[in-house]
């Protein structure tokens, strides 16, 4: 019984840990958005990055079929969106709010780049806190009053001569950095390499002795076809060694290269060749 | 004369170095795009991130007013876009091509995440090489043949259950990482903090003795307003010290806090108060 209890406890701790870095702790807040297409684009970007909690502060046109069209499969995010009249209400329950800002402000504020913003999101979420990423109007951004309700400002380091990103594009960049930080925090890879049977063979590197057999075979073949003069070899073989040596050749690739040499030799000798079927 | 020549030479070397990490070495290639709005969105994302060279392989609808509308100020990128019939032609002059891929492929290929892709772009550009970021069709991506023309595949680590990003959003993520890598390579900050006269004062941290004066003043004020009982102080002051101690208070902020205390004490004593004008 004691053993059973201990197991239960450890399981619950593991679960709590998992919840601690949940992307559910991150909400995206769009303030006074003009174009419903941008709301849809933002929803799609969020879902692509594994986020789901969308807050809309006084949107000009929502719900909207244009938002659904641009969401392209992320309509569930739109359906679950919380529409509120003020930023204050959108931030209820949040410990940290980050406001995106393209402009220089009179009052300097703690400023993060998107990567730092992703890290802070994960730090906070790891402590069970909720974080809001706040995005302003398409043309005017956030007001000073709104920016001062945010604990941090986030600036996407854009081209100073053309600095204003499309709203959905800005949501994409920040949520991408949240996901990158989340993957790092939860020990998940940022890329998936699927290996199958043939690729296992493919991935297995050739050994030095196999490479030497190949060089010998290659050299003989080059002699056979009249490309290499054994009496005046010049730097041909060292150059080929350098090329293949740095290529990280796999066993499968070696088989292919050796096959080519064998068939070349046969062809030179006038023997019938067999075509490779793959 | 020799001195003059030496100066010229060093100037030219400096110039060459600067060119070496030019974003001009990076081109964006969109293959067989269906929606002109996405071409416009991609152009805007590129210009936001400081890129300018757009190649369009057999676009379905280009030029297009919808592309111009979505480009929103990046029409110059569209005007200068190179339209070609095949991917092969779009890659002429490139040493490295990176193809974006959402799907798992049969043949594993050197795979990068977007951050690594940005680094490789800068490594290559630093050697004067040209790099292509290649993006496929909205619904079908790149074909296997097209992917095999690329040296690397880039996968944006999206939600496995909803992995396909909008085309312009994908361009935004990759070009953002190129810009982040470029800023790092060229020693530029990823965020700009503009400090003015008041903010210089603001940024100057308060000293320990100033903080002690503040705590004494705060304690006295709390006694004055009847919040702190000197005979039963409990943990109030340590808690306030912990709060202010970790806040990294500046001299300007200290002035404000001290002003509040002074005015509070006056108000408690029934003295006339003066309103702060800022």
PDB file of N, CA and C in Angstrom, chain A residues 100-180:
ATOM      1  N   UNK A 100       4.398  44.446 -27.741  1.00  0.00           N
ATOM      2  CA  UNK A 100       5.271  44.639 -28.894  1.00  0.00           C
ATOM      3  C   UNK A 100       5.262  46.107 -29.295  1.00  0.00           C
ATOM      4  N   UNK A 101       6.428  46.585 -29.643  1.00  0.00           N
ATOM      5  CA  UNK A 101       6.572  48.002 -29.946  1.00  0.00           C
ATOM      6  C   UNK A 101       7.601  48.200 -31.032  1.00  0.00           C
ATOM      7  N   UNK A 102       7.217  48.911 -32.067  1.00  0.00           N
ATOM      8  CA  UNK A 102       8.161  49.213 -33.148  1.00  0.00           C
ATOM      9  C   UNK A 102       8.799  50.569 -32.930  1.00  0.00           C
ATOM     10  N   UNK A 103       8.121  51.430 -32.221  1.00  0.00           N
ATOM     11  CA  UNK A 103       8.579  52.815 -32.097  1.00  0.00           C
ATOM     12  C   UNK A 103       9.478  53.025 -30.880  1.00  0.00           C
ATOM     13  N   UNK A 104      10.290  54.044 -30.956  1.00  0.00           N
ATOM     14  CA  UNK A 104      11.049  54.453 -29.778  1.00  0.00           C
ATOM     15  C   UNK A 104      10.117  55.211 -28.855  1.00  0.00           C
ATOM     16  N   UNK A 105      10.256  54.978 -27.592  1.00  0.00           N
ATOM     17  CA  UNK A 105       9.367  55.601 -26.613  1.00  0.00           C
ATOM     18  C   UNK A 105      10.133  56.609 -25.782  1.00  0.00           C
ATOM     19  N   UNK A 106       9.410  57.572 -25.259  1.00  0.00           N
ATOM     20  CA  UNK A 106      10.020  58.576 -24.392  1.00  0.00           C
ATOM     21  C   UNK A 106      10.561  57.928 -23.115  1.00  0.00           C
ATOM     22  N   UNK A 107       9.733  57.114 -22.502  1.00  0.00           N
ATOM     23  CA  UNK A 107      10.144  56.476 -21.246  1.00  0.00           C
ATOM     24  C   UNK A 107      10.729  55.099 -21.546  1.00  0.00           C
ATOM     25  N   UNK A 108      12.027  54.945 -21.351  1.00  0.00           N
ATOM     26  CA  UNK A 108      12.609  53.623 -21.630  1.00  0.00           C
ATOM     27  C   UNK A 108      11.995  52.572 -20.705  1.00  0.00           C
ATOM     28  N   UNK A 109      11.844  51.397 -21.219  1.00  0.00           N
ATOM     29  CA  UNK A 109      11.138  50.332 -20.519  1.00  0.00           C
ATOM     30  C   UNK A 109      11.999  49.087 -20.629  1.00  0.00           C
ATOM     31  N   UNK A 110      11.854  48.149 -19.723  1.00  0.00           N
ATOM     32  CA  UNK A 110      12.626  46.905 -19.913  1.00  0.00           C
ATOM     33  C   UNK A 110      12.318  46.311 -21.285  1.00  0.00           C
ATOM     34  N   UNK A 111      13.367  46.155 -22.093  1.00  0.00           N
ATOM     35  CA  UNK A 111      13.184  45.800 -23.496  1.00  0.00           C
ATOM     36  C   UNK A 111      13.757  44.418 -23.768  1.00  0.00           C
ATOM     37  N   UNK A 112      13.016  43.605 -24.466  1.00  0.00           N
ATOM     38  CA  UNK A 112      13.463  42.265 -24.831  1.00  0.00           C
ATOM     39  C   UNK A 112      13.471  42.126 -26.345  1.00  0.00           C
ATOM     40  N   UNK A 113      14.389  41.309 -26.860  1.00  0.00           N
ATOM     41  CA  UNK A 113      14.232  40.913 -28.259  1.00  0.00           C
ATOM     42  C   UNK A 113      13.366  39.650 -28.264  1.00  0.00           C
ATOM     43  N   UNK A 114      12.878  39.211 -29.414  1.00  0.00           N
ATOM     44  CA  UNK A 114      11.935  38.091 -29.416  1.00  0.00           C
ATOM     45  C   UNK A 114      12.492  36.835 -28.741  1.00  0.00           C
ATOM     46  N   UNK A 115      13.787  36.588 -28.877  1.00  0.00           N
ATOM     47  CA  UNK A 115      14.368  35.380 -28.292  1.00  0.00           C
ATOM     48  C   UNK A 115      14.329  35.458 -26.765  1.00  0.00           C
ATOM     49  N   UNK A 116      14.698  36.621 -26.246  1.00  0.00           N
ATOM     50  CA  UNK A 116      14.627  36.805 -24.790  1.00  0.00           C
ATOM     51  C   UNK A 116      13.185  36.688 -24.311  1.00  0.00           C
ATOM     52  N   UNK A 117      12.280  37.223 -25.115  1.00  0.00           N
ATOM     53  CA  UNK A 117      10.861  37.154 -24.767  1.00  0.00           C
ATOM     54  C   UNK A 117      10.408  35.702 -24.644  1.00  0.00           C
ATOM     55  N   UNK A 118      10.851  34.848 -25.555  1.00  0.00           N
ATOM     56  CA  UNK A 118      10.527  33.421 -25.479  1.00  0.00           C
ATOM     57  C   UNK A 118      11.067  32.796 -24.198  1.00  0.00           C
ATOM     58  N   UNK A 119      12.295  33.171 -23.822  1.00  0.00           N
ATOM     59  CA  UNK A 119      12.890  32.632 -22.592  1.00  0.00           C
ATOM     60  C   UNK A 119      12.113  33.081 -21.366  1.00  0.00           C
ATOM     61  N   UNK A 120      11.760  34.375 -21.314  1.00  0.00           N
ATOM     62  CA  UNK A 120      11.023  34.892 -20.156  1.00  0.00           C
ATOM     63  C   UNK A 120       9.662  34.198 -20.062  1.00  0.00           C
ATOM     64  N   UNK A 121       9.006  34.000 -21.199  1.00  0.00           N
ATOM     65  CA  UNK A 121       7.726  33.267 -21.205  1.00  0.00           C
ATOM     66  C   UNK A 121       7.885  31.913 -20.529  1.00  0.00           C
ATOM     67  N   UNK A 122       8.957  31.197 -20.864  1.00  0.00           N
ATOM     68  CA  UNK A 122       9.145  29.856 -20.315  1.00  0.00           C
ATOM     69  C   UNK A 122       9.521  29.901 -18.836  1.00  0.00           C
ATOM     70  N   UNK A 123      10.342  30.875 -18.460  1.00  0.00           N
ATOM     71  CA  UNK A 123      10.671  31.048 -17.032  1.00  0.00           C
ATOM     72  C   UNK A 123       9.397  31.228 -16.217  1.00  0.00           C
ATOM     73  N   UNK A 124       8.545  32.132 -16.715  1.00  0.00           N
ATOM     74  CA  UNK A 124       7.313  32.444 -15.997  1.00  0.00           C
ATOM     75  C   UNK A 124       6.374  31.240 -16.004  1.00  0.00           C
ATOM     76  N   UNK A 125       6.184  30.648 -17.159  1.00  0.00           N
ATOM     77  CA  UNK A 125       5.287  29.497 -17.263  1.00  0.00           C
ATOM     78  C   UNK A 125       5.796  28.356 -16.390  1.00  0.00           C
ATOM     79  N   UNK A 126       7.110  28.238 -16.281  1.00  0.00           N
ATOM     80  CA  UNK A 126       7.715  27.213 -15.437  1.00  0.00           C
ATOM     81  C   UNK A 126       7.371  27.405 -13.964  1.00  0.00           C
ATOM     82  N   UNK A 127       7.078  28.635 -13.593  1.00  0.00           N
ATOM     83  CA  UNK A 127       6.662  28.920 -12.212  1.00  0.00           C
ATOM     84  C   UNK A 127       5.146  28.913 -12.088  1.00  0.00           C
ATOM     85  N   UNK A 128       4.481  28.478 -13.163  1.00  0.00           N
ATOM     86  CA  UNK A 128       3.023  28.397 -13.127  1.00  0.00           C
ATOM     87  C   UNK A 128       2.330  29.718 -13.417  1.00  0.00           C
ATOM     88  N   UNK A 129       3.105  30.756 -13.772  1.00  0.00           N
ATOM     89  CA  UNK A 129       2.501  32.062 -14.041  1.00  0.00           C
ATOM     90  C   UNK A 129       1.946  32.117 -15.455  1.00  0.00           C
ATOM     91  N   UNK A 130       1.022  33.040 -15.656  1.00  0.00           N
ATOM     92  CA  UNK A 130       0.495  33.254 -17.003  1.00  0.00           C
ATOM     93  C   UNK A 130       1.148  34.482 -17.617  1.00  0.00           C
ATOM     94  N   UNK A 131       1.397  34.394 -18.920  1.00  0.00           N
ATOM     95  CA  UNK A 131       2.068  35.472 -19.626  1.00  0.00           C
ATOM     96  C   UNK A 131       1.220  35.895 -20.822  1.00  0.00           C
ATOM     97  N   UNK A 132       1.158  37.200 -21.059  1.00  0.00           N
ATOM     98  CA  UNK A 132       0.435  37.713 -22.226  1.00  0.00           C
ATOM     99  C   UNK A 132       1.409  38.345 -23.211  1.00  0.00           C
ATOM    100  N   UNK A 133       1.261  37.962 -24.473  1.00  0.00           N
ATOM    101  CA  UNK A 133       1.972  38.647 -25.547  1.00  0.00           C
ATOM    102  C   UNK A 133       0.971  39.601 -26.191  1.00  0.00           C
ATOM    103  N   UNK A 134       1.240  40.902 -26.105  1.00  0.00           N
ATOM    104  CA  UNK A 134       0.254  41.904 -26.493  1.00  0.00           C
ATOM    105  C   UNK A 134       0.676  42.596 -27.794  1.00  0.00           C
ATOM    106  N   UNK A 135      -0.243  42.594 -28.768  1.00  0.00           N
ATOM    107  CA  UNK A 135       0.040  43.174 -30.082  1.00  0.00           C
ATOM    108  C   UNK A 135      -0.942  44.300 -30.366  1.00  0.00           C
ATOM    109  N   UNK A 136      -0.438  45.420 -30.879  1.00  0.00           N
ATOM    110  CA  UNK A 136      -1.262  46.611 -31.084  1.00  0.00           C
ATOM    111  C   UNK A 136      -1.951  46.669 -32.435  1.00  0.00           C
ATOM    112  N   UNK A 137      -2.484  47.825 -32.722  1.00  0.00           N
ATOM    113  CA  UNK A 137      -3.211  48.069 -33.967  1.00  0.00           C
ATOM    114  C   UNK A 137      -2.280  48.000 -35.183  1.00  0.00           C
ATOM    115  N   UNK A 138      -2.847  47.660 -36.331  1.00  0.00           N
ATOM    116  CA  UNK A 138      -2.045  47.511 -37.547  1.00  0.00           C
ATOM    117  C   UNK A 138      -1.232  48.775 -37.867  1.00  0.00           C
ATOM    118  N   UNK A 139      -1.853  49.947 -37.724  1.00  0.00           N
ATOM    119  CA  UNK A 139      -1.136  51.146 -38.169  1.00  0.00           C
ATOM    120  C   UNK A 139      -0.565  51.957 -37.008  1.00  0.00           C
ATOM    121  N   UNK A 140      -1.182  51.862 -35.841  1.00  0.00           N
ATOM    122  CA  UNK A 140      -0.771  52.730 -34.733  1.00  0.00           C
ATOM    123  C   UNK A 140      -0.123  51.986 -33.572  1.00  0.00           C
ATOM    124  N   UNK A 141      -0.085  50.658 -33.627  1.00  0.00           N
ATOM    125  CA  UNK A 141       0.525  49.900 -32.540  1.00  0.00           C
ATOM    126  C   UNK A 141      -0.237  50.020 -31.235  1.00  0.00           C
ATOM    127  N   UNK A 142       0.502  49.963 -30.131  1.00  0.00           N
ATOM    128  CA  UNK A 142      -0.094  50.135 -28.806  1.00  0.00           C
ATOM    129  C   UNK A 142       0.063  51.595 -28.371  1.00  0.00           C
ATOM    130  N   UNK A 143      -0.902  52.101 -27.627  1.00  0.00           N
ATOM    131  CA  UNK A 143      -0.770  53.462 -27.078  1.00  0.00           C
ATOM    132  C   UNK A 143       0.248  53.440 -25.942  1.00  0.00           C
ATOM    133  N   UNK A 144       0.701  54.625 -25.557  1.00  0.00           N
ATOM    134  CA  UNK A 144       1.621  54.693 -24.425  1.00  0.00           C
ATOM    135  C   UNK A 144       0.988  54.126 -23.165  1.00  0.00           C
ATOM    136  N   UNK A 145      -0.294  54.414 -22.985  1.00  0.00           N
ATOM    137  CA  UNK A 145      -0.984  53.903 -21.807  1.00  0.00           C
ATOM    138  C   UNK A 145      -0.985  52.366 -21.816  1.00  0.00           C
ATOM    139  N   UNK A 146      -1.251  51.800 -22.987  1.00  0.00           N
ATOM    140  CA  UNK A 146      -1.260  50.333 -23.080  1.00  0.00           C
ATOM    141  C   UNK A 146       0.141  49.756 -22.852  1.00  0.00           C
ATOM    142  N   UNK A 147       1.143  50.423 -23.434  1.00  0.00           N
ATOM    143  CA  UNK A 147       2.521  49.933 -23.267  1.00  0.00           C
ATOM    144  C   UNK A 147       2.945  49.989 -21.810  1.00  0.00           C
ATOM    145  N   UNK A 148       2.437  50.982 -21.097  1.00  0.00           N
ATOM    146  CA  UNK A 148       2.834  51.111 -19.684  1.00  0.00           C
ATOM    147  C   UNK A 148       2.125  50.096 -18.784  1.00  0.00           C
ATOM    148  N   UNK A 149       1.127  49.423 -19.325  1.00  0.00           N
ATOM    149  CA  UNK A 149       0.516  48.314 -18.585  1.00  0.00           C
ATOM    150  C   UNK A 149       1.315  47.027 -18.759  1.00  0.00           C
ATOM    151  N   UNK A 150       2.286  47.068 -19.658  1.00  0.00           N
ATOM    152  CA  UNK A 150       3.096  45.867 -19.927  1.00  0.00           C
ATOM    153  C   UNK A 150       4.387  45.918 -19.103  1.00  0.00           C
ATOM    154  N   UNK A 151       4.819  44.765 -18.615  1.00  0.00           N
ATOM    155  CA  UNK A 151       6.045  44.704 -17.827  1.00  0.00           C
ATOM    156  C   UNK A 151       7.286  44.806 -18.706  1.00  0.00           C
ATOM    157  N   UNK A 152       7.175  44.281 -19.896  1.00  0.00           N
ATOM    158  CA  UNK A 152       8.288  44.335 -20.837  1.00  0.00           C
ATOM    159  C   UNK A 152       7.796  44.835 -22.190  1.00  0.00           C
ATOM    160  N   UNK A 153       8.686  45.446 -22.926  1.00  0.00           N
ATOM    161  CA  UNK A 153       8.408  45.714 -24.334  1.00  0.00           C
ATOM    162  C   UNK A 153       9.257  44.766 -25.170  1.00  0.00           C
ATOM    163  N   UNK A 154       8.674  44.306 -26.249  1.00  0.00           N
ATOM    164  CA  UNK A 154       9.410  43.404 -27.146  1.00  0.00           C
ATOM    165  C   UNK A 154       9.543  44.108 -28.486  1.00  0.00           C
ATOM    166  N   UNK A 155      10.761  44.163 -28.983  1.00  0.00           N
ATOM    167  CA  UNK A 155      10.984  44.768 -30.297  1.00  0.00           C
ATOM    168  C   UNK A 155      11.575  43.724 -31.232  1.00  0.00           C
ATOM    169  N   UNK A 156      10.919  43.528 -32.361  1.00  0.00           N
ATOM    170  CA  UNK A 156      11.466  42.635 -33.389  1.00  0.00           C
ATOM    171  C   UNK A 156      12.513  43.439 -34.149  1.00  0.00           C
ATOM    172  N   UNK A 157      13.759  42.965 -34.174  1.00  0.00           N
ATOM    173  CA  UNK A 157      14.850  43.782 -34.713  1.00  0.00           C
ATOM    174  C   UNK A 157      14.789  43.897 -36.230  1.00  0.00           C
ATOM    175  N   UNK A 158      13.838  44.683 -36.701  1.00  0.00           N
ATOM    176  CA  UNK A 158      13.599  44.794 -38.136  1.00  0.00           C
ATOM    177  C   UNK A 158      14.475  45.876 -38.763  1.00  0.00           C
ATOM    178  N   UNK A 159      14.444  45.884 -40.081  1.00  0.00           N
ATOM    179  CA  UNK A 159      15.110  46.910 -40.892  1.00  0.00           C
ATOM    180  C   UNK A 159      14.627  48.296 -40.450  1.00  0.00           C
ATOM    181  N   UNK A 160      15.520  49.160 -39.958  1.00  0.00           N
ATOM    182  CA  UNK A 160      15.070  50.464 -39.456  1.00  0.00           C
ATOM    183  C   UNK A 160      14.327  51.287 -40.514  1.00  0.00           C
ATOM    184  N   UNK A 161      14.608  51.040 -41.788  1.00  0.00           N
ATOM    185  CA  UNK A 161      13.942  51.797 -42.856  1.00  0.00           C
ATOM    186  C   UNK A 161      12.576  51.221 -43.228  1.00  0.00           C
ATOM    187  N   UNK A 162      12.242  50.073 -42.683  1.00  0.00           N
ATOM    188  CA  UNK A 162      10.958  49.444 -43.021  1.00  0.00           C
ATOM    189  C   UNK A 162      10.656  48.496 -41.873  1.00  0.00           C
ATOM    190  N   UNK A 163      10.259  49.077 -40.773  1.00  0.00           N
ATOM    191  CA  UNK A 163      10.313  48.320 -39.521  1.00  0.00           C
ATOM    192  C   UNK A 163       9.006  47.649 -39.124  1.00  0.00           C
ATOM    193  N   UNK A 164       7.902  48.077 -39.725  1.00  0.00           N
ATOM    194  CA  UNK A 164       6.626  47.595 -39.219  1.00  0.00           C
ATOM    195  C   UNK A 164       6.179  46.294 -39.885  1.00  0.00           C
ATOM    196  N   UNK A 165       6.169  45.226 -39.104  1.00  0.00           N
ATOM    197  CA  UNK A 165       5.745  43.920 -39.624  1.00  0.00           C
ATOM    198  C   UNK A 165       4.226  43.848 -39.712  1.00  0.00           C
ATOM    199  N   UNK A 166       3.752  43.038 -40.624  1.00  0.00           N
ATOM    200  CA  UNK A 166       2.346  42.660 -40.626  1.00  0.00           C
ATOM    201  C   UNK A 166       2.017  42.041 -39.258  1.00  0.00           C
ATOM    202  N   UNK A 167       0.796  42.288 -38.788  1.00  0.00           N
ATOM    203  CA  UNK A 167       0.406  41.834 -37.444  1.00  0.00           C
ATOM    204  C   UNK A 167       0.572  40.318 -37.280  1.00  0.00           C
ATOM    205  N   UNK A 168       0.032  39.555 -38.227  1.00  0.00           N
ATOM    206  CA  UNK A 168       0.136  38.093 -38.127  1.00  0.00           C
ATOM    207  C   UNK A 168       1.594  37.642 -38.205  1.00  0.00           C
ATOM    208  N   UNK A 169       2.417  38.377 -38.964  1.00  0.00           N
ATOM    209  CA  UNK A 169       3.839  38.035 -39.077  1.00  0.00           C
ATOM    210  C   UNK A 169       4.543  38.271 -37.743  1.00  0.00           C
ATOM    211  N   UNK A 170       4.164  39.348 -37.055  1.00  0.00           N
ATOM    212  CA  UNK A 170       4.749  39.626 -35.737  1.00  0.00           C
ATOM    213  C   UNK A 170       4.345  38.542 -34.738  1.00  0.00           C
ATOM    214  N   UNK A 171       3.071  38.129 -34.800  1.00  0.00           N
ATOM    215  CA  UNK A 171       2.604  37.033 -33.931  1.00  0.00           C
ATOM    216  C   UNK A 171       3.403  35.767 -34.249  1.00  0.00           C
ATOM    217  N   UNK A 172       3.663  35.536 -35.542  1.00  0.00           N
ATOM    218  CA  UNK A 172       4.428  34.361 -35.952  1.00  0.00           C
ATOM    219  C   UNK A 172       5.822  34.365 -35.339  1.00  0.00           C
ATOM    220  N   UNK A 173       6.507  35.486 -35.406  1.00  0.00           N
ATOM    221  CA  UNK A 173       7.886  35.555 -34.887  1.00  0.00           C
ATOM    222  C   UNK A 173       7.903  35.316 -33.376  1.00  0.00           C
ATOM    223  N   UNK A 174       7.032  35.980 -32.646  1.00  0.00           N
ATOM    224  CA  UNK A 174       7.066  35.828 -31.177  1.00  0.00           C
ATOM    225  C   UNK A 174       6.631  34.433 -30.732  1.00  0.00           C
ATOM    226  N   UNK A 175       5.607  33.888 -31.385  1.00  0.00           N
ATOM    227  CA  UNK A 175       5.159  32.551 -30.977  1.00  0.00           C
ATOM    228  C   UNK A 175       6.182  31.487 -31.407  1.00  0.00           C
ATOM    229  N   UNK A 176       6.874  31.740 -32.521  1.00  0.00           N
ATOM    230  CA  UNK A 176       7.978  30.847 -32.923  1.00  0.00           C
ATOM    231  C   UNK A 176       9.046  30.808 -31.835  1.00  0.00           C
ATOM    232  N   UNK A 177       9.408  31.970 -31.306  1.00  0.00           N
ATOM    233  CA  UNK A 177      10.436  32.007 -30.261  1.00  0.00           C
ATOM    234  C   UNK A 177       9.926  31.367 -28.965  1.00  0.00           C
ATOM    235  N   UNK A 178       8.617  31.504 -28.691  1.00  0.00           N
ATOM    236  CA  UNK A 178       8.044  30.816 -27.528  1.00  0.00           C
ATOM    237  C   UNK A 178       8.195  29.311 -27.721  1.00  0.00           C
ATOM    238  N   UNK A 179       7.871  28.842 -28.918  1.00  0.00           N
ATOM    239  CA  UNK A 179       7.964  27.399 -29.171  1.00  0.00           C
ATOM    240  C   UNK A 179       9.406  26.903 -29.104  1.00  0.00           C
ATOM    241  N   UNK A 180      10.343  27.668 -29.675  1.00  0.00           N
ATOM    242  CA  UNK A 180      11.757  27.272 -29.613  1.00  0.00           C
ATOM    243  C   UNK A 180      12.202  27.167 -28.148  1.00  0.00           C
TER     244      UNK A 180
END
